Coordinates of C-alpha atoms and ligand atoms in Angstrom, one line a residue:
Chain A
X1 CA 0.0 0.0 0.0
X2 CA 1.3 3.5 -0.8
X3 CA 1.2 6.4 1.6
X4 CA -1.5 8.0 -0.4
X5 CA -3.8 5.1 0.3
X6 CA -3.3 4.9 4.0
X7 CA -6.3 5.7 6.1
X8 CA -6.5 9.4 7.2
X9 CA -8.5 11.3 9.7
X10 CA -10.8 14.4 9.1
X11 CA -7.7 16.6 9.2
X12 CA -5.8 14.5 6.7
X13 CA -3.4 13.1 9.4
X14 CA -2.7 9.4 9.6
X15 CA -5.7 7.6 11.3
X16 CA -3.5 4.8 12.7
X17 CA -0.1 5.5 14.2
X18 CA 0.9 1.9 13.4
X19 CA 1.0 2.8 9.7
X20 CA 3.8 5.2 10.3
X21 CA 7.4 4.6 9.3
X22 CA 10.2 6.8 8.1
X23 CA 9.3 6.3 4.5
X24 CA 5.7 7.3 5.2
X25 CA 7.1 10.4 6.9
X26 CA 9.1 11.3 3.8
X27 CA 6.0 10.8 1.6
X28 CA 3.8 13.0 3.7
X29 CA 6.6 15.6 3.8
X30 CA 6.4 15.7 0.0
X31 CA 2.6 16.1 0.1
X32 CA 3.2 19.0 2.4
X33 CA 5.6 20.6 -0.1
X34 CA 8.9 19.9 1.7
X35 CA 11.7 18.8 -0.5
X36 CA 13.7 16.6 1.9
X37 CA 13.9 15.8 5.5
X38 CA 17.1 16.9 7.1
X39 CA 18.6 16.0 10.5
X40 CA 17.0 19.2 11.9
X41 CA 13.6 18.0 10.6
X42 CA 14.1 14.6 12.2
X43 CA 15.1 16.2 15.5
X44 CA 11.7 18.0 15.6
X45 CA 9.7 14.9 14.3
X46 CA 11.3 12.6 16.9
X47 CA 10.8 15.2 19.7
X48 CA 7.1 15.3 18.8
X49 CA 6.7 11.6 18.8
X50 CA 8.3 11.4 22.2
X51 CA 6.2 14.1 23.6
X52 CA 3.0 12.5 22.2
X53 CA 3.9 9.2 23.8
X54 CA 4.4 10.9 27.1
X55 CA 1.4 13.2 27.1
X56 CA -1.1 12.1 24.5
X57 CA -1.1 15.4 22.7
X58 CA 1.4 16.9 20.2
X59 CA 3.3 19.9 21.6
X60 CA 2.6 23.5 20.7
X61 CA 5.1 25.7 18.9
X62 CA 5.9 27.4 22.2
X63 CA 6.7 24.1 23.8
X64 CA 8.8 23.0 20.8
X65 CA 10.8 26.2 21.0
X66 CA 11.3 25.8 24.7
X67 CA 12.2 22.2 24.8
X68 CA 13.2 20.8 21.4
X69 CA 16.4 22.9 21.0
X70 CA 15.1 24.4 17.7
X71 CA 14.1 28.1 17.9
X72 CA 10.9 29.5 16.4
X73 CA 12.6 31.1 13.5
X74 CA 14.1 27.8 12.4
X75 CA 10.9 25.9 13.0
X76 CA 9.1 28.1 10.5
X77 CA 12.0 27.7 8.0
X78 CA 11.8 23.9 8.4
X79 CA 8.1 23.6 8.4
X80 CA 6.7 26.7 6.7
X81 CA 3.3 28.1 7.8
X82 CA 2.2 26.0 10.7
X83 CA 5.3 24.1 12.2
X84 CA 3.3 22.4 15.0
X85 CA 0.6 21.2 12.6
X86 CA 2.9 20.2 9.8
X87 CA 5.5 18.4 11.9
X88 CA 2.6 16.5 13.7
X89 CA 1.3 15.4 10.3
X90 CA 4.7 14.2 9.1
X91 CA 5.3 12.5 12.5
X92 CA 2.1 10.5 12.0
X93 CA 0.3 12.2 14.9
X94 CA -3.2 13.8 15.0
X95 CA -3.4 17.5 14.7
X96 CA -2.4 19.2 18.0
X97 CA -5.6 19.8 20.0
X98 CA -4.6 23.4 20.2
X99 CA -7.0 26.0 21.5
X100 CA -10.2 27.8 20.9
Chain B
X1 CA -11.9 24.9 61.3
X2 CA -11.1 23.7 57.8
X3 CA -9.8 26.2 55.3
X4 CA -10.8 26.9 51.8
X5 CA -8.6 29.4 50.0
X6 CA -9.5 31.1 46.7
X7 CA -6.7 32.8 44.7
X8 CA -7.9 35.7 42.5
X9 CA -11.1 37.7 43.0
X10 CA -11.9 38.3 39.4
X11 CA -15.0 36.9 37.6
X12 CA -14.4 33.3 38.6
X13 CA -13.0 33.7 42.1
X14 CA -15.8 36.1 43.1
X15 CA -18.5 33.7 41.8
X16 CA -16.9 30.8 43.7
X17 CA -16.7 32.8 46.9
X18 CA -20.5 33.6 46.7
X19 CA -21.5 30.1 45.8
X20 CA -19.4 28.4 48.5
X21 CA -20.4 30.9 51.2
X22 CA -23.9 29.5 50.9
X23 CA -22.9 25.9 50.1
X24 CA -20.4 25.3 53.0
X25 CA -21.3 25.3 56.7
X26 CA -19.7 28.5 58.2
X27 CA -19.2 26.7 61.5
X28 CA -16.9 24.2 59.8
X29 CA -15.3 26.1 57.0
X30 CA -13.3 29.3 56.8
X31 CA -13.2 30.7 53.3
X32 CA -10.6 33.2 52.4
X33 CA -10.1 35.1 49.1
X34 CA -6.8 36.8 47.9
X35 CA -6.3 39.5 45.3
X36 CA -3.8 42.3 44.8
X37 CA -6.3 44.9 43.4
X38 CA -9.3 46.6 45.0
X39 CA -11.0 47.3 41.6
X40 CA -13.1 44.9 39.6
X41 CA -13.0 45.5 35.9
X42 CA -15.8 44.4 33.6
X43 CA -13.4 43.2 30.9
X44 CA -16.0 42.6 28.2
X45 CA -16.7 46.3 28.4
X46 CA -13.1 47.1 27.3
X47 CA -14.2 46.3 23.7
X48 CA -16.5 49.3 23.6
X49 CA -14.2 51.9 25.1
X50 CA -12.0 52.7 22.0
X51 CA -15.2 53.6 20.1
X52 CA -16.5 55.9 22.8
X53 CA -19.5 53.6 23.5
X54 CA -18.4 53.0 27.2
X55 CA -16.0 55.0 29.2
X56 CA -13.8 53.9 32.2
X57 CA -16.6 54.5 34.7
X58 CA -18.9 52.1 32.9
X59 CA -16.6 49.1 33.6
X60 CA -15.3 49.5 37.1
X61 CA -16.7 48.7 40.6
X62 CA -15.1 48.0 43.9
X63 CA -14.4 44.2 44.3
X64 CA -15.7 44.4 47.9
X65 CA -19.3 45.2 46.6
X66 CA -19.5 41.6 45.4
X67 CA -18.2 39.7 48.4
X68 CA -20.7 38.3 50.8
X69 CA -20.8 40.2 54.2
X70 CA -18.2 38.9 56.6
X71 CA -15.9 37.4 54.0
X72 CA -12.3 37.0 54.9
X73 CA -10.4 39.0 52.2
X74 CA -6.7 39.5 51.9
X75 CA -5.5 42.2 49.6
X76 CA -2.0 41.2 48.6
X77 CA 0.0 39.8 45.7
X78 CA 0.4 36.1 45.5
X79 CA 4.0 35.1 45.5
X80 CA 3.8 31.3 45.3
X81 CA 1.8 28.2 46.0
X82 CA 3.6 25.6 48.0
X83 CA 1.4 22.6 47.0
X84 CA 3.5 20.1 48.8
X85 CA 2.9 21.9 52.1
X86 CA -0.7 22.9 51.4
X87 CA 0.1 26.6 51.8
X88 CA 0.3 29.9 49.8
X89 CA 3.0 32.5 50.3
X90 CA 1.8 36.1 49.8
X91 CA 4.0 39.1 48.8
X92 CA 3.1 40.8 52.0
X93 CA 4.8 38.1 53.9
X94 CA 1.7 36.3 55.1
X95 CA 1.5 32.5 54.8
X96 CA -2.0 31.0 54.3
X97 CA -2.6 27.3 54.8
X98 CA -5.5 25.4 53.1
X99 CA -7.3 22.2 53.0
X100 CA -8.6 22.9 49.6
X101 CA -7.4 25.5 47.1
X102 CA -9.2 27.1 44.1
X103 CA -6.9 28.8 41.6
X104 CA -8.7 31.6 39.7
X105 CA -5.8 33.9 38.8
X106 CA -7.0 34.4 35.2
X107 CA -4.9 35.3 32.1
X108 CA -3.1 38.6 31.1
X109 CA -1.6 40.0 28.0
X110 CA 2.1 39.7 27.6
X111 CA 3.3 42.2 24.9
X112 CA 6.9 41.4 26.1
X113 CA 6.6 38.1 24.4
X114 CA 6.8 39.6 20.9
X115 CA 10.0 41.3 19.8
X116 CA 9.6 45.1 19.2
X117 CA 5.9 45.1 20.4
X118 CA 6.5 47.2 23.5
X119 CA 9.0 49.5 21.9
X120 CA 9.1 53.0 20.6
X121 CA 5.7 52.9 19.0
X122 CA 3.9 51.3 22.0
X123 CA 0.8 53.4 22.9
X124 CA 1.9 55.9 20.1
X125 CA 0.7 53.9 17.1
X126 CA 0.5 50.5 18.7
X127 CA -2.4 49.8 21.2
X128 CA -4.1 46.9 22.9
X129 CA -7.7 46.9 24.1
X130 CA -7.3 44.0 26.6
X131 CA -6.4 46.4 29.4
X132 CA -8.2 49.5 30.7
X133 CA -5.1 51.6 30.0
X134 CA -4.8 50.3 26.4
X135 CA -8.5 50.7 25.7
X136 CA -8.6 54.3 27.0
X137 CA -5.4 55.3 25.2
X138 CA -6.9 53.9 21.9
X139 CA -10.1 55.9 22.4
X140 CA -8.1 59.1 22.6
X141 CA -6.1 58.1 19.6
X142 CA -9.1 57.3 17.4
X143 CA -10.8 60.7 18.3
X144 CA -7.9 62.5 16.5
X145 CA -7.0 59.9 13.8
X146 CA -7.5 60.9 10.2
X147 CA -7.3 57.5 8.7
X148 CA -4.9 55.1 7.1
X149 CA -4.1 51.4 7.6
X150 CA -5.6 49.9 10.7
X151 CA -4.1 46.4 11.3
X152 CA -5.7 44.2 14.0
X153 CA -3.4 41.3 14.9
X154 CA -3.8 38.3 17.1
X155 CA -0.3 37.3 18.2
X156 CA -0.9 33.8 19.4
X157 CA -3.7 31.5 20.5
X158 CA -5.3 30.9 23.0
X159 CA -6.6 34.4 23.9
X160 CA -9.4 35.3 26.3
X161 CA -12.7 35.9 24.5
X162 CA -11.5 34.7 21.1
X163 CA -14.3 36.5 19.4
X164 CA -13.3 40.0 20.7
X165 CA -10.8 40.8 18.0
X166 CA -13.5 40.1 15.3
X167 CA -16.0 42.2 17.2
X168 CA -13.3 45.0 17.3
X169 CA -13.0 45.1 13.5
X170 CA -16.8 45.0 13.1
X171 CA -17.2 47.9 15.5
X172 CA -14.3 49.8 13.8
X173 CA -16.1 49.5 10.5
X174 CA -19.3 50.9 12.1
X175 CA -17.4 53.7 14.0
X176 CA -15.5 55.0 11.0
X177 CA -18.6 54.8 8.8
X178 CA -20.6 56.9 11.4
X179 CA -17.7 59.4 11.4
X180 CA -17.9 59.7 7.6
X181 CA -14.3 58.4 7.0
X182 CA -14.7 54.8 6.3
X183 CA -13.2 55.3 2.8
X184 CA -10.0 56.6 4.5
X185 CA -9.5 53.6 6.7
X186 CA -8.2 50.3 5.5
X187 CA -9.2 47.7 8.1
X188 CA -7.0 44.5 8.0
X189 CA -7.6 41.5 10.3
X190 CA -4.5 39.4 10.7
X191 CA -4.8 36.1 12.5
X192 CA -2.6 33.0 13.1
X193 CA -5.7 30.8 12.6
X194 CA -6.6 29.2 9.3
X195 CA -9.9 31.3 9.2
X196 CA -11.7 34.2 10.8
X197 CA -12.5 32.0 13.9
X198 CA -11.6 28.7 15.5
X199 CA -14.8 26.7 14.7
X200 CA -15.3 25.9 11.0
X201 CA -19.0 26.8 10.6
X202 CA -18.9 30.0 12.6
X203 CA -15.6 30.8 10.9
X204 CA -17.1 30.7 7.4
X205 CA -20.2 32.8 8.4
X206 CA -18.0 35.4 10.2
X207 CA -15.6 35.3 7.2
X208 CA -18.5 36.3 5.0
X209 CA -19.2 39.2 7.4
X210 CA -15.6 40.4 6.9
X211 CA -16.1 40.3 3.1
X212 CA -19.3 42.2 3.2
X213 CA -17.9 44.9 5.5
X214 CA -14.9 45.3 3.3
X215 CA -12.4 44.2 5.9
X216 CA -9.3 42.5 4.7
X217 CA -8.4 39.1 6.2
X218 CA -4.9 37.5 6.4
X219 CA -4.8 34.0 7.9
X220 CA -2.0 31.8 9.2
X221 CA 0.1 34.8 10.1
X222 CA 2.4 34.0 13.0
X223 CA 4.0 37.3 14.2
X224 CA 7.7 37.1 14.8
X225 CA 8.5 40.8 15.4
X226 CA 7.4 44.4 15.0
X227 CA 9.5 46.8 13.0
X228 CA 9.0 50.2 14.8
X229 CA 11.0 52.3 12.3
X230 CA 9.1 51.2 9.2
X231 CA 5.9 50.4 11.2
X232 CA 5.2 46.9 10.1
X233 CA 4.6 43.5 11.6
X234 CA 6.7 40.7 10.3
X235 CA 5.9 37.0 10.5
X236 CA 8.4 34.2 11.3
X237 CA 8.5 33.4 7.6
X238 CA 9.3 37.1 6.8
X239 CA 5.9 38.2 5.4
X240 CA 5.6 41.9 6.2
X241 CA 2.4 43.9 6.8
X242 CA 2.7 47.6 7.1
X243 CA 0.4 49.6 9.5
X244 CA -0.4 53.2 10.4
X245 CA -2.0 52.0 13.6
X246 CA -1.6 48.5 15.0
X247 CA -4.1 47.1 17.4
X248 CA -2.5 44.0 18.9
X249 CA -3.9 41.2 20.9
X250 CA -0.6 40.1 22.5
X251 CA 0.1 36.6 23.7
X252 CA -2.1 35.7 26.7
X253 CA -0.5 33.9 29.7
X254 CA -1.3 32.8 33.1
X255 CA 0.1 34.7 36.1
X256 CA 3.8 34.5 37.0
X257 CA 2.9 33.2 40.4
X258 CA 1.7 30.0 38.7
X259 CA 5.1 29.7 37.0
X260 CA 6.9 30.4 40.3
X261 CA 4.9 27.6 41.9
X262 CA 5.9 25.1 39.2
X263 CA 2.2 24.5 38.5
X264 CA 1.9 25.8 34.9
X265 CA 2.5 24.7 31.3
X266 CA 4.5 26.7 28.8
X267 CA 2.0 29.5 28.9
X268 CA 1.7 29.3 32.7
X269 CA -1.8 27.8 32.5
X270 CA -2.6 25.1 35.1
X271 CA -3.1 21.6 33.6
X272 CA -6.6 20.8 34.7
X273 CA -9.0 17.8 34.2
X274 CA -11.3 19.1 31.4
X275 CA -14.3 17.5 32.9
X276 CA -13.9 17.6 36.7
X277 CA -11.9 20.9 36.9
X278 CA -9.5 19.4 39.4
X279 CA -5.8 20.1 38.9
X280 CA -4.0 17.2 37.3
X281 CA -1.2 17.4 39.8
X282 CA -3.0 17.8 43.1
X283 CA -6.1 16.3 44.6
X284 CA -7.0 19.2 46.8
X285 CA -6.5 21.9 44.1
X286 CA -9.3 23.0 41.7
X287 CA -8.9 25.4 38.9
X288 CA -11.5 27.7 37.2
X289 CA -11.7 30.3 34.5
X290 CA -8.9 31.7 32.4
X291 CA -6.2 30.2 34.6
X292 CA -6.9 26.6 33.3
X293 CA -5.3 25.0 30.3
X294 CA -8.7 23.7 29.2
X295 CA -9.5 23.7 25.4
X296 CA -12.7 25.6 26.1
X297 CA -13.0 29.4 25.4
X298 CA -11.6 31.7 28.0
X299 CA -14.7 33.7 28.7
X300 CA -16.8 34.9 31.6
X301 CA -19.8 32.9 30.5
X302 CA -17.6 29.8 30.4
X303 CA -16.4 30.5 34.0
X304 CA -20.0 30.8 35.0
X305 CA -20.8 27.4 33.6
X306 CA -17.7 25.9 35.2
X307 CA -18.7 27.4 38.6
X308 CA -21.7 25.1 39.0
X309 CA -19.6 22.1 38.1
X310 CA -16.8 23.1 40.4
X311 CA -19.2 23.7 43.3
X312 CA -20.6 20.2 43.0
X313 CA -17.2 18.5 42.6
X314 CA -15.6 20.4 45.4
X315 CA -18.4 19.4 47.8
X316 CA -17.9 15.8 46.6
X317 CA -14.1 16.0 47.1
X318 CA -14.6 17.4 50.6
X319 CA -16.8 14.4 51.5
X320 CA -14.5 12.0 49.7
X321 CA -17.1 11.1 47.2
X322 CA -16.3 10.5 43.5
X323 CA -16.4 13.6 41.3
X324 CA -19.5 13.2 39.2
X325 CA -20.3 16.6 37.8
X326 CA -18.7 16.9 34.3
X327 CA -18.0 20.1 32.4
X328 CA -18.7 19.8 28.7
X329 CA -16.9 22.9 27.5
X330 CA -20.1 25.0 27.2
X331 CA -19.5 28.5 25.8
X332 CA -22.1 31.1 25.0
X333 CA -20.9 34.3 23.3
X334 CA -22.6 37.4 22.0
X335 CA -20.7 38.8 19.1
X336 CA -21.1 42.5 18.4
X337 CA -21.3 42.8 14.6
X338 CA -21.7 46.7 14.4
X339 CA -24.6 49.0 13.4
X340 CA -26.6 47.9 16.5
X341 CA -26.6 44.2 15.6
X342 CA -25.1 41.1 17.1
X343 CA -24.6 37.3 16.5
X344 CA -24.9 34.7 19.2
X345 CA -22.9 31.4 19.3
X346 CA -23.4 28.5 21.6
X347 CA -21.1 25.5 21.6
X348 CA -19.0 23.0 23.6
X349 CA -16.0 20.7 23.4
X350 CA -17.7 18.4 20.9
X351 CA -20.4 20.4 19.1
X352 CA -19.5 23.5 17.0
X353 CA -21.8 26.5 16.9
X354 CA -25.1 25.7 15.1
X355 CA -28.0 27.9 13.9
X356 CA -31.3 28.0 15.8
X357 CA -33.1 29.8 18.6
X358 CA -31.8 30.4 22.2
X359 CA -32.5 29.7 25.0
X360 CA -36.1 28.7 24.3
X361 CA -36.3 26.3 21.4
X362 CA -38.2 27.8 18.4
X363 CA -38.9 31.0 20.4
X364 CA -35.6 32.6 21.3
X365 CA -35.6 35.6 21.8
X366 CA -32.0 35.2 20.6
X367 CA -31.0 33.8 17.2
X368 CA -27.9 31.6 16.9
X369 CA -25.4 32.3 14.2
X370 CA -27.6 35.1 12.7
X371 CA -27.3 38.8 12.8
X372 CA -30.1 40.5 14.8
X373 CA -30.8 43.5 16.8
X374 CA -32.0 41.3 19.7
X375 CA -28.6 39.7 19.9
X376 CA -27.0 43.1 20.3
X377 CA -29.4 43.9 23.2
X378 CA -28.3 40.5 24.7
X379 CA -24.7 41.7 24.7
X380 CA -25.7 45.1 26.2
X381 CA -27.8 43.3 28.8
X382 CA -24.9 41.0 29.7
X383 CA -23.2 43.8 31.6
X384 CA -26.2 44.2 33.8
X385 CA -26.4 40.4 34.3
X386 CA -22.8 40.3 35.0
X387 CA -22.8 42.8 37.9
X388 CA -26.2 41.7 39.3
X389 CA -26.3 37.9 38.8
X390 CA -23.2 36.4 37.5
X391 CA -20.6 37.7 40.0
X392 CA -23.0 37.1 42.9
X393 CA -23.2 33.5 41.9
X394 CA -26.9 33.6 41.2
X395 CA -28.6 31.4 38.7
X396 CA -29.0 32.5 35.1
X397 CA -31.8 30.9 33.0
X398 CA -29.2 28.9 31.0
X399 CA -28.1 25.3 31.7
X400 CA -24.4 24.8 32.6
X401 CA -24.1 22.0 30.1
X402 CA -25.0 22.7 26.5
X403 CA -28.4 21.8 25.1
X404 CA -29.2 20.8 21.5
X405 CA -32.8 21.9 21.9
X406 CA -33.8 24.6 19.3
X407 CA -30.8 24.0 17.2
X408 CA -30.7 23.0 13.5
X409 CA -28.0 20.6 12.3
Ligands
FAD1 C1 -11.6 42.7 25.7 C2 -12.2 41.6 26.4 C3 -13.6 41.2 26.0 C4 -14.2 40.2 26.6 N1 -15.5 39.9 26.3 C5 -16.1 38.9 26.8 C6 -17.5 38.6 26.5 O1 -18.1 39.3 25.7 N2 -18.1 37.6 27.2 C7 -17.5 36.8 28.1 O2 -18.1 35.9 28.7 N3 -16.2 37.0 28.4 C8 -15.5 38.1 27.8 N4 -14.2 38.3 28.2 C9 -13.5 37.4 29.0 C10 -13.7 37.5 30.5 O3 -13.5 38.8 30.9 C11 -12.8 36.6 31.2 O4 -12.8 35.3 30.7 C12 -13.1 36.4 32.7 O5 -13.0 37.7 33.3 C13 -12.2 35.4 33.4 O6 -12.4 35.4 34.8 P1 -11.2 34.9 35.7 O7 -11.7 35.0 37.1 O8 -10.7 33.6 35.2 O9 -10.0 35.9 35.5 P2 -10.0 37.5 35.9 O10 -11.4 38.0 36.0 O11 -9.1 38.1 35.0 O12 -9.5 37.5 37.4 C14 -8.2 37.1 37.8 C15 -8.0 37.8 39.2 O13 -6.8 37.3 39.8 C16 -6.0 38.3 40.3 N5 -4.6 37.9 40.3 C17 -3.9 37.3 39.3 N6 -2.6 37.0 39.7 C18 -2.5 37.5 41.0 C19 -1.4 37.5 41.9 N7 -0.2 37.0 41.6 N8 -1.6 38.1 43.1 C20 -2.9 38.5 43.4 N9 -3.9 38.5 42.6 C21 -3.7 38.0 41.4 C22 -6.2 39.5 39.4 O14 -6.0 40.7 40.0 C23 -7.7 39.3 39.0 O15 -8.6 40.0 39.9 C24 -13.5 39.4 27.6 C25 -12.2 39.7 28.0 C26 -11.6 40.8 27.4 C27 -10.2 41.2 27.8

């Protein structure tokens, strides 16, 4: 099965975390308009997965900035537009619950 | 005597003091409330001040007018909560012990969180309307302004009263029309959200309003800094939006005392169980209103719905019973849309705003997700309800949990 055929939720994120692997991450990154995933991308992606395992929600940008070691400016360069949302999608996680 | 301590005497703390003063036996419980300021501000009124609809005196009353007679009140800053020892250290040196604690310290704007926001142009061409000082300064500025680019920017979510920035641009459209200078003012709403509002259906309806009122909308703009010399806001990905006057809704954060106590998340909001309203970290601490990290709106109406749930659960916790009352995220907001009209939205964690009639199914008098004069009167009446019912912890004719009756879906 190709990444495009994997089951998605209403936000277009993977419906099942079990479907995720590094190749799937690379495919979703291309869907999102990123050319390649560098070490810096992976640092953020792995941080997000670890946080999600620990807390059941993907971290906000503020938390990423504070704890991942990548500052806000770079986060937006790595994942243009919404870094928290985009990185969560590539990491195979649901959209961060965020706020109303 | 057992001790119940309430931190913060704003909307939520005052409501809880009133409710618990009747619910708890005064021979067994001593209730104490702490706040650093004597004046209560009706914050929803700040929205109207820049447009000369309200002035300062319409939104202030002494906090003490709303405390039940004989309440134990301590006027002091809160330095830190020492949860391990069940005590709170105040800035005036007092130490207050507690059996149960309610945190109601709210949220405040933090312009210092954005580079260049509080710099040379602050309160000259950059204003906020989330503080009394900001709202009054902006009223003075607008009186003399001759037009140009008015940019309204939300720095970061969550903010209290997430509809207030939209109401601000609707009112600005009305105000400059009335003054015969609407053609000289370019109103531009710039938000980090993907649409005009957080909830999809309301977002598309409110987005249409912006169109009709000729208000420009830029979405997904995450502000990185303000350039004071060239007067522009710049996003993290280097998109630049110039302004002649910037109305900012800066980052909202919980109080520093929460951070000092080690009880907050990255925005100093207290991690709280979204249904029981108990703190996630401590069994004898409950949290209400803007101070929580809940994914519900930070609004006075929401705090009011939470107050009923919190009262029930606190009484249960005191008697060691399971916490049965469950908050559903209910929010009910009147949105001023200008020209004497308003829109009403009613929603919770799981159900987005829907059209229909409120609170009486089929009858109203208020219409959901529709622009009517009656909804505007609802907003104006809200101030009277706030001072006379809400703060005193009296019942309003609206259920704490959301109802689907009268809604179309
Ligand atoms: C412009 C604007 C428009 C709004 N419009 C609406 C609306 O239309 N409808 C609606 O329902 N809501 C509206 N709101 C939101 C509403 O005002 C808040 O959600 C509500 O006041 C929250 O109550 P609270 O008790 O949690 O916080 P607050 O009322 O802010 O009270 C917090 C209290 O804690 C005290 N405190 C904090 N830290 C300390 C410390 N370290 N030491 C001592 N004391 C401390 C403060 O002095 C304050 O009195 C609006 C808000 C704004 C700013």
